[in-house]
Amino acid sequence: MTYELYYWPGIQGRGEFVRLALEEAGADYVDVAREEGTAALMRLWEASDLQTPSFAPPFLRHGDQVIGQTANILLYLGDRHGLVPKSSAARSWTHQIQLTIADLVIEAHDVHHPLGGSFYYEDQRQEARRRSEAFRRERIPRFLGWFESILARNPKGDKFLVGARRLTTDLSLFQVVEGLRYAFPTTMKRAEAGCPRVVALRDRIAERPRIAAYLVSDRRLPFNEEGIFRYYPELEEA
Amino acid sequence: MTYELYYWPGIQGRGEFVRLALEEAGADYVDVAREEGTAALMRLWEASDLQTPSFAPPFLRHGDQVIGQTANILLYLGDRHGLVPKSSAARSWTHQIQLTIADLVIEAHDVHHPLGGSFYYEDQRQEARRRSEAFRRERIPRFLGWFESILARNPKGDKFLVGARRLTTDLSLFQVVEGLRYAFPTTMKRAEAGCPRVVALRDRIAERPRIAAYLVSDRRLPFNEEGIFRYYPELEEA
């Protein structure tokens, strides 16, 4: 059964974490708003007879189910495509990591929107500069250090975050590294020296055949200044 | 087996969502840092041999497992105490709501910390004022409207968010309403007129015997200006 992904058509955003899982799974999916326009997204989002309306995109339709919240979608896909462990303890730990990545994504967005989505970036540029400094100095090293320590402690080796197989969390961490590199190239150059396992994981994922094929396809949108990870020179180090 | 909850001792914070679930379940638990001090929390948090270290509290120890991320802890407890549905579709929908509550909690925190946790509130008071206005005008009505519509669409009736029984999500929505009332009393007085089902749900939860007993016990900490929901008159309407 074909998956239908509903997400904004012009950005990687949170939808990208879902796309990477679908691509790695080799799943049959339609990126609805990219193929049929934003109106198709709005139609399902605002359907008054939908019993499980999402607060925000992305959401995934699969048969009768419409599922929202990125980490929740990944849990659903992961169970079906071997991208989440079967044992309940390992599954819970994987989901915990996924939720922490979701927290990081919110912070990465808030760097350029510290006053929230109600104001344009241009109207909160000064505030963004202050938040960005703290994010670069404290938060990026703290998050990357956490991922590094998880890899180091994994009893099955440091190739993947949980166990010995690539899971949704590994694909998502790849995306986080890519996003942070795009938004904060100078910061990342220094930060990556402290987390060699994270960098190696990023490379390992990039080389997986389906991911490699996806990254050079036109299905992979480029990063831009409408998404979560944005490059604003004034928010990067001097 | 006794649950051990690890969370900061002086605030409700995210730990409160876990406490409410433990209390409603009638579960045997220890609120570790409140009973043994913050050092006990730090000891487990920083234990270098812990294979599942949490990025931040709260986390829950149960037997061999240490589980972090509030919504993930609630899924774990919910499965064990009938606070999450058994069917996979209803379980996923419940978790989606729980994750949206987690997003709301982050926004409620960011109102007073728009520049992040690296600065004191006093050093971001002006920024907080701008973010607060947007939060009160746009985000509170939007979130409450979403919960209201979920209740209205629930095919099992509008008593609870999912199905016909109280789940972790209902307990958490109770806490959200309590927190928003504390932080934004004027805003909430007006906003609540638009979401009678949410208010009725809040009352329904408050009257449950175990929750009612908990709320008047000394285990229930009062709201204060160290937690997520803070009352700063300058961030409320004039």
PDB file of N, CA and C in Angstrom, chain A residues 45 47-55 65-69 71-72 75 88-89 91-93 95-96 99-100 103 106 110 113-116 118-119 123 127 130-131 134 138-139 142-143 146 149-150 153 155, chain B residues 45 47-55 65-69 71-72 75 80 88-89 91-93 95-96 99-100 103 106 110 113-116 118-119 123 127 130-131 134 138-139 142-143 146 149-150 153 155:
ATOM      1  N   TRP A  45      -5.550  18.087   5.736  1.00  0.00           N
ATOM      2  CA  TRP A  45      -5.264  18.694   7.037  1.00  0.00           C
ATOM      3  C   TRP A  45      -6.537  19.280   7.667  1.00  0.00           C
ATOM      4  N   ALA A  47      -9.704  18.598   6.759  1.00  0.00           N
ATOM      5  CA  ALA A  47     -10.922  17.788   6.573  1.00  0.00           C
ATOM      6  C   ALA A  47     -11.649  17.644   7.912  1.00  0.00           C
ATOM      7  N   SER A  48     -12.876  18.107   7.958  1.00  0.00           N
ATOM      8  CA  SER A  48     -13.573  18.151   9.245  1.00  0.00           C
ATOM      9  C   SER A  48     -14.032  16.762   9.697  1.00  0.00           C
ATOM     10  N   ASP A  49     -14.013  15.799   8.785  1.00  0.00           N
ATOM     11  CA  ASP A  49     -14.416  14.453   9.191  1.00  0.00           C
ATOM     12  C   ASP A  49     -13.223  13.565   9.550  1.00  0.00           C
ATOM     13  N   LEU A  50     -12.035  14.138   9.557  1.00  0.00           N
ATOM     14  CA  LEU A  50     -10.847  13.373   9.926  1.00  0.00           C
ATOM     15  C   LEU A  50     -10.786  13.240  11.448  1.00  0.00           C
ATOM     16  N   GLN A  51     -10.735  11.999  11.929  1.00  0.00           N
ATOM     17  CA  GLN A  51     -10.770  11.814  13.386  1.00  0.00           C
ATOM     18  C   GLN A  51      -9.417  12.011  14.047  1.00  0.00           C
ATOM     19  N   THR A  52      -8.363  11.993  13.248  1.00  0.00           N
ATOM     20  CA  THR A  52      -7.030  12.190  13.825  1.00  0.00           C
ATOM     21  C   THR A  52      -6.321  13.355  13.132  1.00  0.00           C
ATOM     22  N   PRO A  53      -6.867  14.551  13.300  1.00  0.00           N
ATOM     23  CA  PRO A  53      -6.254  15.716  12.645  1.00  0.00           C
ATOM     24  C   PRO A  53      -4.924  16.077  13.304  1.00  0.00           C
ATOM     25  N   SER A  54      -3.927  16.360  12.499  1.00  0.00           N
ATOM     26  CA  SER A  54      -2.631  16.737  13.069  1.00  0.00           C
ATOM     27  C   SER A  54      -2.599  18.222  13.399  1.00  0.00           C
ATOM     28  N   PHE A  55      -1.822  18.555  14.407  1.00  0.00           N
ATOM     29  CA  PHE A  55      -1.655  19.963  14.746  1.00  0.00           C
ATOM     30  C   PHE A  55      -0.876  20.673  13.647  1.00  0.00           C
ATOM     31  N   GLN A  65      -5.250   4.984   8.147  1.00  0.00           N
ATOM     32  CA  GLN A  65      -4.640   5.750   9.226  1.00  0.00           C
ATOM     33  C   GLN A  65      -4.001   7.037   8.725  1.00  0.00           C
ATOM     34  N   VAL A  66      -4.162   8.101   9.478  1.00  0.00           N
ATOM     35  CA  VAL A  66      -3.427   9.340   9.222  1.00  0.00           C
ATOM     36  C   VAL A  66      -2.659   9.642  10.496  1.00  0.00           C
ATOM     37  N   ILE A  67      -1.335   9.676  10.382  1.00  0.00           N
ATOM     38  CA  ILE A  67      -0.456   9.717  11.548  1.00  0.00           C
ATOM     39  C   ILE A  67       0.394  10.977  11.509  1.00  0.00           C
ATOM     40  N   GLY A  68       0.447  11.692  12.610  1.00  0.00           N
ATOM     41  CA  GLY A  68       1.243  12.907  12.678  1.00  0.00           C
ATOM     42  C   GLY A  68       2.333  12.829  13.725  1.00  0.00           C
ATOM     43  N   GLN A  69       3.093  13.873  13.829  1.00  0.00           N
ATOM     44  CA  GLN A  69       4.269  14.036  14.699  1.00  0.00           C
ATOM     45  C   GLN A  69       5.428  13.183  14.157  1.00  0.00           C
ATOM     46  N   ALA A  71       8.364  12.030  15.022  1.00  0.00           N
ATOM     47  CA  ALA A  71       8.915  10.866  15.726  1.00  0.00           C
ATOM     48  C   ALA A  71       7.902   9.719  15.773  1.00  0.00           C
ATOM     49  N   ASN A  72       6.640  10.085  15.816  1.00  0.00           N
ATOM     50  CA  ASN A  72       5.572   9.082  15.839  1.00  0.00           C
ATOM     51  C   ASN A  72       5.439   8.403  14.472  1.00  0.00           C
ATOM     52  N   LEU A  75       8.238   5.975  14.154  1.00  0.00           N
ATOM     53  CA  LEU A  75       7.983   4.755  14.926  1.00  0.00           C
ATOM     54  C   LEU A  75       7.087   3.821  14.116  1.00  0.00           C
ATOM     55  N   SER A  88      11.108  -4.476  23.271  1.00  0.00           N
ATOM     56  CA  SER A  88      10.478  -3.255  23.777  1.00  0.00           C
ATOM     57  C   SER A  88      11.491  -2.308  24.425  1.00  0.00           C
ATOM     58  N   ALA A  89      12.504  -2.833  25.102  1.00  0.00           N
ATOM     59  CA  ALA A  89      13.483  -1.947  25.739  1.00  0.00           C
ATOM     60  C   ALA A  89      14.302  -1.184  24.692  1.00  0.00           C
ATOM     61  N   ARG A  91      13.444  -0.645  21.609  1.00  0.00           N
ATOM     62  CA  ARG A  91      12.522   0.210  20.860  1.00  0.00           C
ATOM     63  C   ARG A  91      12.286   1.528  21.623  1.00  0.00           C
ATOM     64  N   SER A  92      12.110   1.399  22.922  1.00  0.00           N
ATOM     65  CA  SER A  92      11.884   2.577  23.755  1.00  0.00           C
ATOM     66  C   SER A  92      13.122   3.486  23.766  1.00  0.00           C
ATOM     67  N   TRP A  93      14.283   2.885  23.859  1.00  0.00           N
ATOM     68  CA  TRP A  93      15.530   3.662  23.850  1.00  0.00           C
ATOM     69  C   TRP A  93      15.710   4.369  22.495  1.00  0.00           C
ATOM     70  N   HIS A  95      13.342   5.278  20.482  1.00  0.00           N
ATOM     71  CA  HIS A  95      12.361   6.369  20.420  1.00  0.00           C
ATOM     72  C   HIS A  95      12.794   7.552  21.288  1.00  0.00           C
ATOM     73  N   GLN A  96      13.409   7.257  22.414  1.00  0.00           N
ATOM     74  CA  GLN A  96      13.927   8.328  23.268  1.00  0.00           C
ATOM     75  C   GLN A  96      14.961   9.166  22.524  1.00  0.00           C
ATOM     76  N   LEU A  99      13.196  11.329  19.990  1.00  0.00           N
ATOM     77  CA  LEU A  99      12.533  12.495  20.600  1.00  0.00           C
ATOM     78  C   LEU A  99      13.551  13.565  20.983  1.00  0.00           C
ATOM     79  N   THR A 100      14.738  13.152  21.329  1.00  0.00           N
ATOM     80  CA  THR A 100      15.776  14.131  21.659  1.00  0.00           C
ATOM     81  C   THR A 100      16.240  14.836  20.384  1.00  0.00           C
ATOM     82  N   ASP A 103      13.808  17.490  19.773  1.00  0.00           N
ATOM     83  CA  ASP A 103      14.087  18.669  20.606  1.00  0.00           C
ATOM     84  C   ASP A 103      15.194  19.519  19.983  1.00  0.00           C
ATOM     85  N   ILE A 106      13.806  21.552  17.130  1.00  0.00           N
ATOM     86  CA  ILE A 106      13.085  22.748  17.594  1.00  0.00           C
ATOM     87  C   ILE A 106      14.087  23.853  17.938  1.00  0.00           C
ATOM     88  N   ASP A 110      14.489  27.533  16.453  1.00  0.00           N
ATOM     89  CA  ASP A 110      14.315  28.702  17.311  1.00  0.00           C
ATOM     90  C   ASP A 110      15.509  29.656  17.236  1.00  0.00           C
ATOM     91  N   HIS A 113      14.253  31.945  14.901  1.00  0.00           N
ATOM     92  CA  HIS A 113      12.917  32.427  15.284  1.00  0.00           C
ATOM     93  C   HIS A 113      12.726  32.400  16.803  1.00  0.00           C
ATOM     94  N   PRO A 114      13.611  33.090  17.529  1.00  0.00           N
ATOM     95  CA  PRO A 114      13.494  33.036  18.996  1.00  0.00           C
ATOM     96  C   PRO A 114      12.173  33.620  19.522  1.00  0.00           C
ATOM     97  N   LEU A 115      11.583  34.521  18.766  1.00  0.00           N
ATOM     98  CA  LEU A 115      10.312  35.104  19.222  1.00  0.00           C
ATOM     99  C   LEU A 115       9.116  34.321  18.688  1.00  0.00           C
ATOM    100  N   GLY A 116       9.401  33.228  17.972  1.00  0.00           N
ATOM    101  CA  GLY A 116       8.322  32.390  17.482  1.00  0.00           C
ATOM    102  C   GLY A 116       7.986  32.659  16.029  1.00  0.00           C
ATOM    103  N   SER A 118       5.428  33.853  14.688  1.00  0.00           N
ATOM    104  CA  SER A 118       4.509  34.955  14.393  1.00  0.00           C
ATOM    105  C   SER A 118       5.225  36.171  13.813  1.00  0.00           C
ATOM    106  N   PHE A 119       6.543  36.183  13.918  1.00  0.00           N
ATOM    107  CA  PHE A 119       7.322  37.304  13.381  1.00  0.00           C
ATOM    108  C   PHE A 119       8.255  36.793  12.281  1.00  0.00           C
ATOM    109  N   ASP A 123      12.378  40.582  11.551  1.00  0.00           N
ATOM    110  CA  ASP A 123      11.899  41.325  12.714  1.00  0.00           C
ATOM    111  C   ASP A 123      12.417  40.758  14.032  1.00  0.00           C
ATOM    112  N   GLU A 127      17.577  39.414  18.162  1.00  0.00           N
ATOM    113  CA  GLU A 127      17.326  38.359  19.141  1.00  0.00           C
ATOM    114  C   GLU A 127      17.940  37.036  18.657  1.00  0.00           C
ATOM    115  N   ARG A 130      21.618  36.702  19.451  1.00  0.00           N
ATOM    116  CA  ARG A 130      21.959  36.310  20.821  1.00  0.00           C
ATOM    117  C   ARG A 130      21.697  34.821  21.045  1.00  0.00           C
ATOM    118  N   ARG A 131      20.547  34.387  20.535  1.00  0.00           N
ATOM    119  CA  ARG A 131      20.226  32.969  20.743  1.00  0.00           C
ATOM    120  C   ARG A 131      21.226  32.073  20.008  1.00  0.00           C
ATOM    121  N   ALA A 134      24.490  31.360  21.880  1.00  0.00           N
ATOM    122  CA  ALA A 134      24.340  30.332  22.914  1.00  0.00           C
ATOM    123  C   ALA A 134      24.171  28.952  22.296  1.00  0.00           C
ATOM    124  N   GLU A 138      27.020  26.407  23.313  1.00  0.00           N
ATOM    125  CA  GLU A 138      26.634  25.449  24.352  1.00  0.00           C
ATOM    126  C   GLU A 138      25.838  24.264  23.837  1.00  0.00           C
ATOM    127  N   ARG A 139      24.836  24.560  23.020  1.00  0.00           N
ATOM    128  CA  ARG A 139      23.891  23.493  22.665  1.00  0.00           C
ATOM    129  C   ARG A 139      24.440  22.516  21.630  1.00  0.00           C
ATOM    130  N   ARG A 142      26.839  20.209  23.225  1.00  0.00           N
ATOM    131  CA  ARG A 142      26.172  19.333  24.179  1.00  0.00           C
ATOM    132  C   ARG A 142      25.397  18.215  23.472  1.00  0.00           C
ATOM    133  N   PHE A 143      24.651  18.575  22.446  1.00  0.00           N
ATOM    134  CA  PHE A 143      23.905  17.550  21.702  1.00  0.00           C
ATOM    135  C   PHE A 143      24.867  16.574  21.017  1.00  0.00           C
ATOM    136  N   TRP A 146      26.409  14.238  23.360  1.00  0.00           N
ATOM    137  CA  TRP A 146      25.486  13.209  23.821  1.00  0.00           C
ATOM    138  C   TRP A 146      25.414  12.066  22.811  1.00  0.00           C
ATOM    139  N   SER A 149      28.559  10.012  22.965  1.00  0.00           N
ATOM    140  CA  SER A 149      28.655   9.128  24.128  1.00  0.00           C
ATOM    141  C   SER A 149      27.746   7.907  23.963  1.00  0.00           C
ATOM    142  N   ILE A 150      26.615   8.102  23.307  1.00  0.00           N
ATOM    143  CA  ILE A 150      25.724   6.969  23.057  1.00  0.00           C
ATOM    144  C   ILE A 150      26.406   5.964  22.127  1.00  0.00           C
ATOM    145  N   ARG A 153      29.027   4.089  23.958  1.00  0.00           N
ATOM    146  CA  ARG A 153      28.532   3.129  24.959  1.00  0.00           C
ATOM    147  C   ARG A 153      27.734   1.975  24.362  1.00  0.00           C
ATOM    148  N   PRO A 155      26.761  -1.290  23.314  1.00  0.00           N
ATOM    149  CA  PRO A 155      27.457  -2.569  23.509  1.00  0.00           C
ATOM    150  C   PRO A 155      27.642  -3.357  22.206  1.00  0.00           C
TER     151      PRO A 155
ATOM    152  N   TRP B  45      22.236  10.179  36.404  1.00  0.00           N
ATOM    153  CA  TRP B  45      22.283  10.907  35.134  1.00  0.00           C
ATOM    154  C   TRP B  45      23.678  10.834  34.509  1.00  0.00           C
ATOM    155  N   ALA B  47      26.115   8.666  35.349  1.00  0.00           N
ATOM    156  CA  ALA B  47      26.791   7.360  35.476  1.00  0.00           C
ATOM    157  C   ALA B  47      27.369   6.947  34.129  1.00  0.00           C
ATOM    158  N   SER B  48      28.693   6.757  34.103  1.00  0.00           N
ATOM    159  CA  SER B  48      29.332   6.513  32.807  1.00  0.00           C
ATOM    160  C   SER B  48      29.075   5.105  32.283  1.00  0.00           C
ATOM    161  N   ASP B  49      28.570   4.220  33.157  1.00  0.00           N
ATOM    162  CA  ASP B  49      28.281   2.865  32.684  1.00  0.00           C
ATOM    163  C   ASP B  49      26.813   2.687  32.296  1.00  0.00           C
ATOM    164  N   LEU B  50      26.049   3.768  32.333  1.00  0.00           N
ATOM    165  CA  LEU B  50      24.640   3.685  31.951  1.00  0.00           C
ATOM    166  C   LEU B  50      24.542   3.675  30.422  1.00  0.00           C
ATOM    167  N   GLN B  51      23.919   2.632  29.885  1.00  0.00           N
ATOM    168  CA  GLN B  51      23.870   2.515  28.419  1.00  0.00           C
ATOM    169  C   GLN B  51      22.789   3.378  27.781  1.00  0.00           C
ATOM    170  N   THR B  52      21.836   3.825  28.578  1.00  0.00           N
ATOM    171  CA  THR B  52      20.776   4.678  28.040  1.00  0.00           C
ATOM    172  C   THR B  52      20.711   6.011  28.797  1.00  0.00           C
ATOM    173  N   PRO B  53      21.775   6.812  28.674  1.00  0.00           N
ATOM    174  CA  PRO B  53      21.795   8.089  29.396  1.00  0.00           C
ATOM    175  C   PRO B  53      20.809   9.070  28.766  1.00  0.00           C
ATOM    176  N   SER B  54      20.057   9.761  29.584  1.00  0.00           N
ATOM    177  CA  SER B  54      19.109  10.741  29.062  1.00  0.00           C
ATOM    178  C   SER B  54      19.799  12.069  28.804  1.00  0.00           C
ATOM    179  N   PHE B  55      19.315  12.779  27.820  1.00  0.00           N
ATOM    180  CA  PHE B  55      19.849  14.111  27.549  1.00  0.00           C
ATOM    181  C   PHE B  55      19.493  15.059  28.694  1.00  0.00           C
ATOM    182  N   GLN B  65      15.661  -1.030  33.401  1.00  0.00           N
ATOM    183  CA  GLN B  65      15.517  -0.008  32.369  1.00  0.00           C
ATOM    184  C   GLN B  65      15.571   1.397  32.942  1.00  0.00           C
ATOM    185  N   VAL B  66      16.234   2.294  32.221  1.00  0.00           N
ATOM    186  CA  VAL B  66      16.187   3.722  32.550  1.00  0.00           C
ATOM    187  C   VAL B  66      15.679   4.423  31.299  1.00  0.00           C
ATOM    188  N   ILE B  67      14.539   5.079  31.440  1.00  0.00           N
ATOM    189  CA  ILE B  67      13.796   5.596  30.296  1.00  0.00           C
ATOM    190  C   ILE B  67      13.667   7.098  30.407  1.00  0.00           C
ATOM    191  N   GLY B  68      13.980   7.807  29.329  1.00  0.00           N
ATOM    192  CA  GLY B  68      13.859   9.261  29.325  1.00  0.00           C
ATOM    193  C   GLY B  68      12.886   9.756  28.288  1.00  0.00           C
ATOM    194  N   GLN B  69      12.723  11.057  28.239  1.00  0.00           N
ATOM    195  CA  GLN B  69      11.779  11.788  27.386  1.00  0.00           C
ATOM    196  C   GLN B  69      10.352  11.575  27.907  1.00  0.00           C
ATOM    197  N   ALA B  71       7.232  12.034  27.013  1.00  0.00           N
ATOM    198  CA  ALA B  71       6.197  11.305  26.273  1.00  0.00           C
ATOM    199  C   ALA B  71       6.539   9.825  26.156  1.00  0.00           C
ATOM    200  N   ASN B  72       7.810   9.525  26.113  1.00  0.00           N
ATOM    201  CA  ASN B  72       8.266   8.139  26.039  1.00  0.00           C
ATOM    202  C   ASN B  72       8.048   7.415  27.373  1.00  0.00           C
ATOM    203  N   LEU B  75       4.412   6.636  27.613  1.00  0.00           N
ATOM    204  CA  LEU B  75       4.052   5.480  26.785  1.00  0.00           C
ATOM    205  C   LEU B  75       4.379   4.191  27.546  1.00  0.00           C
ATOM    206  N   ARG B  80       1.680  -0.213  30.795  1.00  0.00           N
ATOM    207  CA  ARG B  80       1.639  -1.080  31.972  1.00  0.00           C
ATOM    208  C   ARG B  80       0.436  -0.837  32.873  1.00  0.00           C
ATOM    209  N   SER B  88      -3.039  -0.702  18.062  1.00  0.00           N
ATOM    210  CA  SER B  88      -1.891   0.085  17.607  1.00  0.00           C
ATOM    211  C   SER B  88      -2.304   1.437  17.021  1.00  0.00           C
ATOM    212  N   ALA B  89      -3.443   1.504  16.331  1.00  0.00           N
ATOM    213  CA  ALA B  89      -3.856   2.779  15.748  1.00  0.00           C
ATOM    214  C   ALA B  89      -4.219   3.787  16.848  1.00  0.00           C
ATOM    215  N   ARG B  91      -3.253   3.685  19.922  1.00  0.00           N
ATOM    216  CA  ARG B  91      -2.044   3.952  20.704  1.00  0.00           C
ATOM    217  C   ARG B  91      -1.200   5.026  20.006  1.00  0.00           C
ATOM    218  N   SER B  92      -1.086   4.902  18.696  1.00  0.00           N
ATOM    219  CA  SER B  92      -0.313   5.866  17.927  1.00  0.00           C
ATOM    220  C   SER B  92      -0.957   7.259  17.971  1.00  0.00           C
ATOM    221  N   TRP B  93      -2.264   7.308  17.864  1.00  0.00           N
ATOM    222  CA  TRP B  93      -2.982   8.582  17.929  1.00  0.00           C
ATOM    223  C   TRP B  93      -2.817   9.230  19.311  1.00  0.00           C
ATOM    224  N   HIS B  95      -0.317   8.779  21.319  1.00  0.00           N
ATOM    225  CA  HIS B  95       1.068   9.256  21.433  1.00  0.00           C
ATOM    226  C   HIS B  95       1.261  10.546  20.621  1.00  0.00           C
ATOM    227  N   GLN B  96       0.610  10.619  19.481  1.00  0.00           N
ATOM    228  CA  GLN B  96       0.680  11.855  18.681  1.00  0.00           C
ATOM    229  C   GLN B  96       0.166  13.060  19.481  1.00  0.00           C
ATOM    230  N   LEU B  99       2.729  13.977  22.098  1.00  0.00           N
ATOM    231  CA  LEU B  99       3.870  14.704  21.536  1.00  0.00           C
ATOM    232  C   LEU B  99       3.509  16.146  21.202  1.00  0.00           C
ATOM    233  N   THR B 100       2.263  16.374  20.846  1.00  0.00           N
ATOM    234  CA  THR B 100       1.841  17.753  20.588  1.00  0.00           C
ATOM    235  C   THR B 100       1.759  18.534  21.903  1.00  0.00           C
ATOM    236  N   ASP B 103       5.157  19.652  22.592  1.00  0.00           N
ATOM    237  CA  ASP B 103       5.498  20.862  21.824  1.00  0.00           C
ATOM    238  C   ASP B 103       4.940  22.110  22.500  1.00  0.00           C
ATOM    239  N   ILE B 106       7.093  23.089  25.416  1.00  0.00           N
ATOM    240  CA  ILE B 106       8.304  23.810  25.010  1.00  0.00           C
ATOM    241  C   ILE B 106       7.974  25.269  24.720  1.00  0.00           C
ATOM    242  N   ASP B 110       9.381  28.621  26.385  1.00  0.00           N
ATOM    243  CA  ASP B 110      10.103  29.605  25.580  1.00  0.00           C
ATOM    244  C   ASP B 110       9.522  31.005  25.706  1.00  0.00           C
ATOM    245  N   HIS B 113      11.697  32.282  28.131  1.00  0.00           N
ATOM    246  CA  HIS B 113      13.102  32.075  27.763  1.00  0.00           C
ATOM    247  C   HIS B 113      13.282  32.025  26.248  1.00  0.00           C
ATOM    248  N   PRO B 114      12.853  33.088  25.544  1.00  0.00           N
ATOM    249  CA  PRO B 114      12.954  33.063  24.080  1.00  0.00           C
ATOM    250  C   PRO B 114      14.391  32.964  23.578  1.00  0.00           C
ATOM    251  N   LEU B 115      15.343  33.406  24.355  1.00  0.00           N
ATOM    252  CA  LEU B 115      16.742  33.325  23.918  1.00  0.00           C
ATOM    253  C   LEU B 115      17.411  32.040  24.407  1.00  0.00           C
ATOM    254  N   GLY B 116      16.610  31.197  25.067  1.00  0.00           N
ATOM    255  CA  GLY B 116      17.139  29.915  25.507  1.00  0.00           C
ATOM    256  C   GLY B 116      17.539  29.921  26.972  1.00  0.00           C
ATOM    257  N   SER B 118      20.335  29.672  28.332  1.00  0.00           N
ATOM    258  CA  SER B 118      21.674  30.170  28.662  1.00  0.00           C
ATOM    259  C   SER B 118      21.643  31.552  29.316  1.00  0.00           C
ATOM    260  N   PHE B 119      20.487  32.200  29.209  1.00  0.00           N
ATOM    261  CA  PHE B 119      20.356  33.532  29.813  1.00  0.00           C
ATOM    262  C   PHE B 119      19.280  33.491  30.898  1.00  0.00           C
ATOM    263  N   ASP B 123      17.490  38.779  31.859  1.00  0.00           N
ATOM    264  CA  ASP B 123      18.287  39.239  30.720  1.00  0.00           C
ATOM    265  C   ASP B 123      17.574  39.061  29.382  1.00  0.00           C
ATOM    266  N   GLU B 127      12.448  40.565  25.242  1.00  0.00           N
ATOM    267  CA  GLU B 127      12.166  39.562  24.221  1.00  0.00           C
ATOM    268  C   GLU B 127      10.990  38.689  24.658  1.00  0.00           C
ATOM    269  N   ARG B 130       7.610  40.227  23.902  1.00  0.00           N
ATOM    270  CA  ARG B 130       7.132  40.099  22.514  1.00  0.00           C
ATOM    271  C   ARG B 130       6.660  38.677  22.225  1.00  0.00           C
ATOM    272  N   ARG B 131       7.436  37.708  22.691  1.00  0.00           N
ATOM    273  CA  ARG B 131       7.034  36.327  22.420  1.00  0.00           C
ATOM    274  C   ARG B 131       5.727  35.996  23.146  1.00  0.00           C
ATOM    275  N   ALA B 134       2.546  37.053  21.251  1.00  0.00           N
ATOM    276  CA  ALA B 134       2.192  36.126  20.170  1.00  0.00           C
ATOM    277  C   ALA B 134       1.663  34.812  20.729  1.00  0.00           C
ATOM    278  N   GLU B 138      -2.041  33.997  19.632  1.00  0.00           N
ATOM    279  CA  GLU B 138      -2.163  33.010  18.548  1.00  0.00           C
ATOM    280  C   GLU B 138      -2.033  31.564  19.009  1.00  0.00           C
ATOM    281  N   ARG B 139      -1.019  31.320  19.808  1.00  0.00           N
ATOM    282  CA  ARG B 139      -0.712  29.914  20.089  1.00  0.00           C
ATOM    283  C   ARG B 139      -1.669  29.284  21.108  1.00  0.00           C
ATOM    284  N   ARG B 142      -4.883  28.477  19.437  1.00  0.00           N
ATOM    285  CA  ARG B 142      -4.712  27.437  18.428  1.00  0.00           C
ATOM    286  C   ARG B 142      -4.577  26.047  19.069  1.00  0.00           C
ATOM    287  N   PHE B 143      -3.758  25.963  20.103  1.00  0.00           N
ATOM    288  CA  PHE B 143      -3.615  24.676  20.787  1.00  0.00           C
ATOM    289  C   PHE B 143      -4.940  24.257  21.447  1.00  0.00           C
ATOM    290  N   TRP B 146      -7.393  23.071  19.009  1.00  0.00           N
ATOM    291  CA  TRP B 146      -7.082  21.733  18.488  1.00  0.00           C
ATOM    292  C   TRP B 146      -7.567  20.657  19.459  1.00  0.00           C
ATOM    293  N   SER B 149     -11.315  20.402  19.238  1.00  0.00           N
ATOM    294  CA  SER B 149     -11.825  19.711  18.047  1.00  0.00           C
ATOM    295  C   SER B 149     -11.606  18.200  18.140  1.00  0.00           C
ATOM    296  N   ILE B 150     -10.529  17.790  18.781  1.00  0.00           N
ATOM    297  CA  ILE B 150     -10.299  16.356  18.979  1.00  0.00           C
ATOM    298  C   ILE B 150     -11.380  15.759  19.869  1.00  0.00           C
ATOM    299  N   ARG B 153     -14.577  15.467  17.979  1.00  0.00           N
ATOM    300  CA  ARG B 153     -14.594  14.435  16.934  1.00  0.00           C
ATOM    301  C   ARG B 153     -14.462  13.012  17.468  1.00  0.00           C
ATOM    302  N   PRO B 155     -15.198   9.656  18.354  1.00  0.00           N
ATOM    303  CA  PRO B 155     -16.426   8.878  18.115  1.00  0.00           C
ATOM    304  C   PRO B 155     -16.977   8.220  19.377  1.00  0.00           C
TER     305      PRO B 155
END
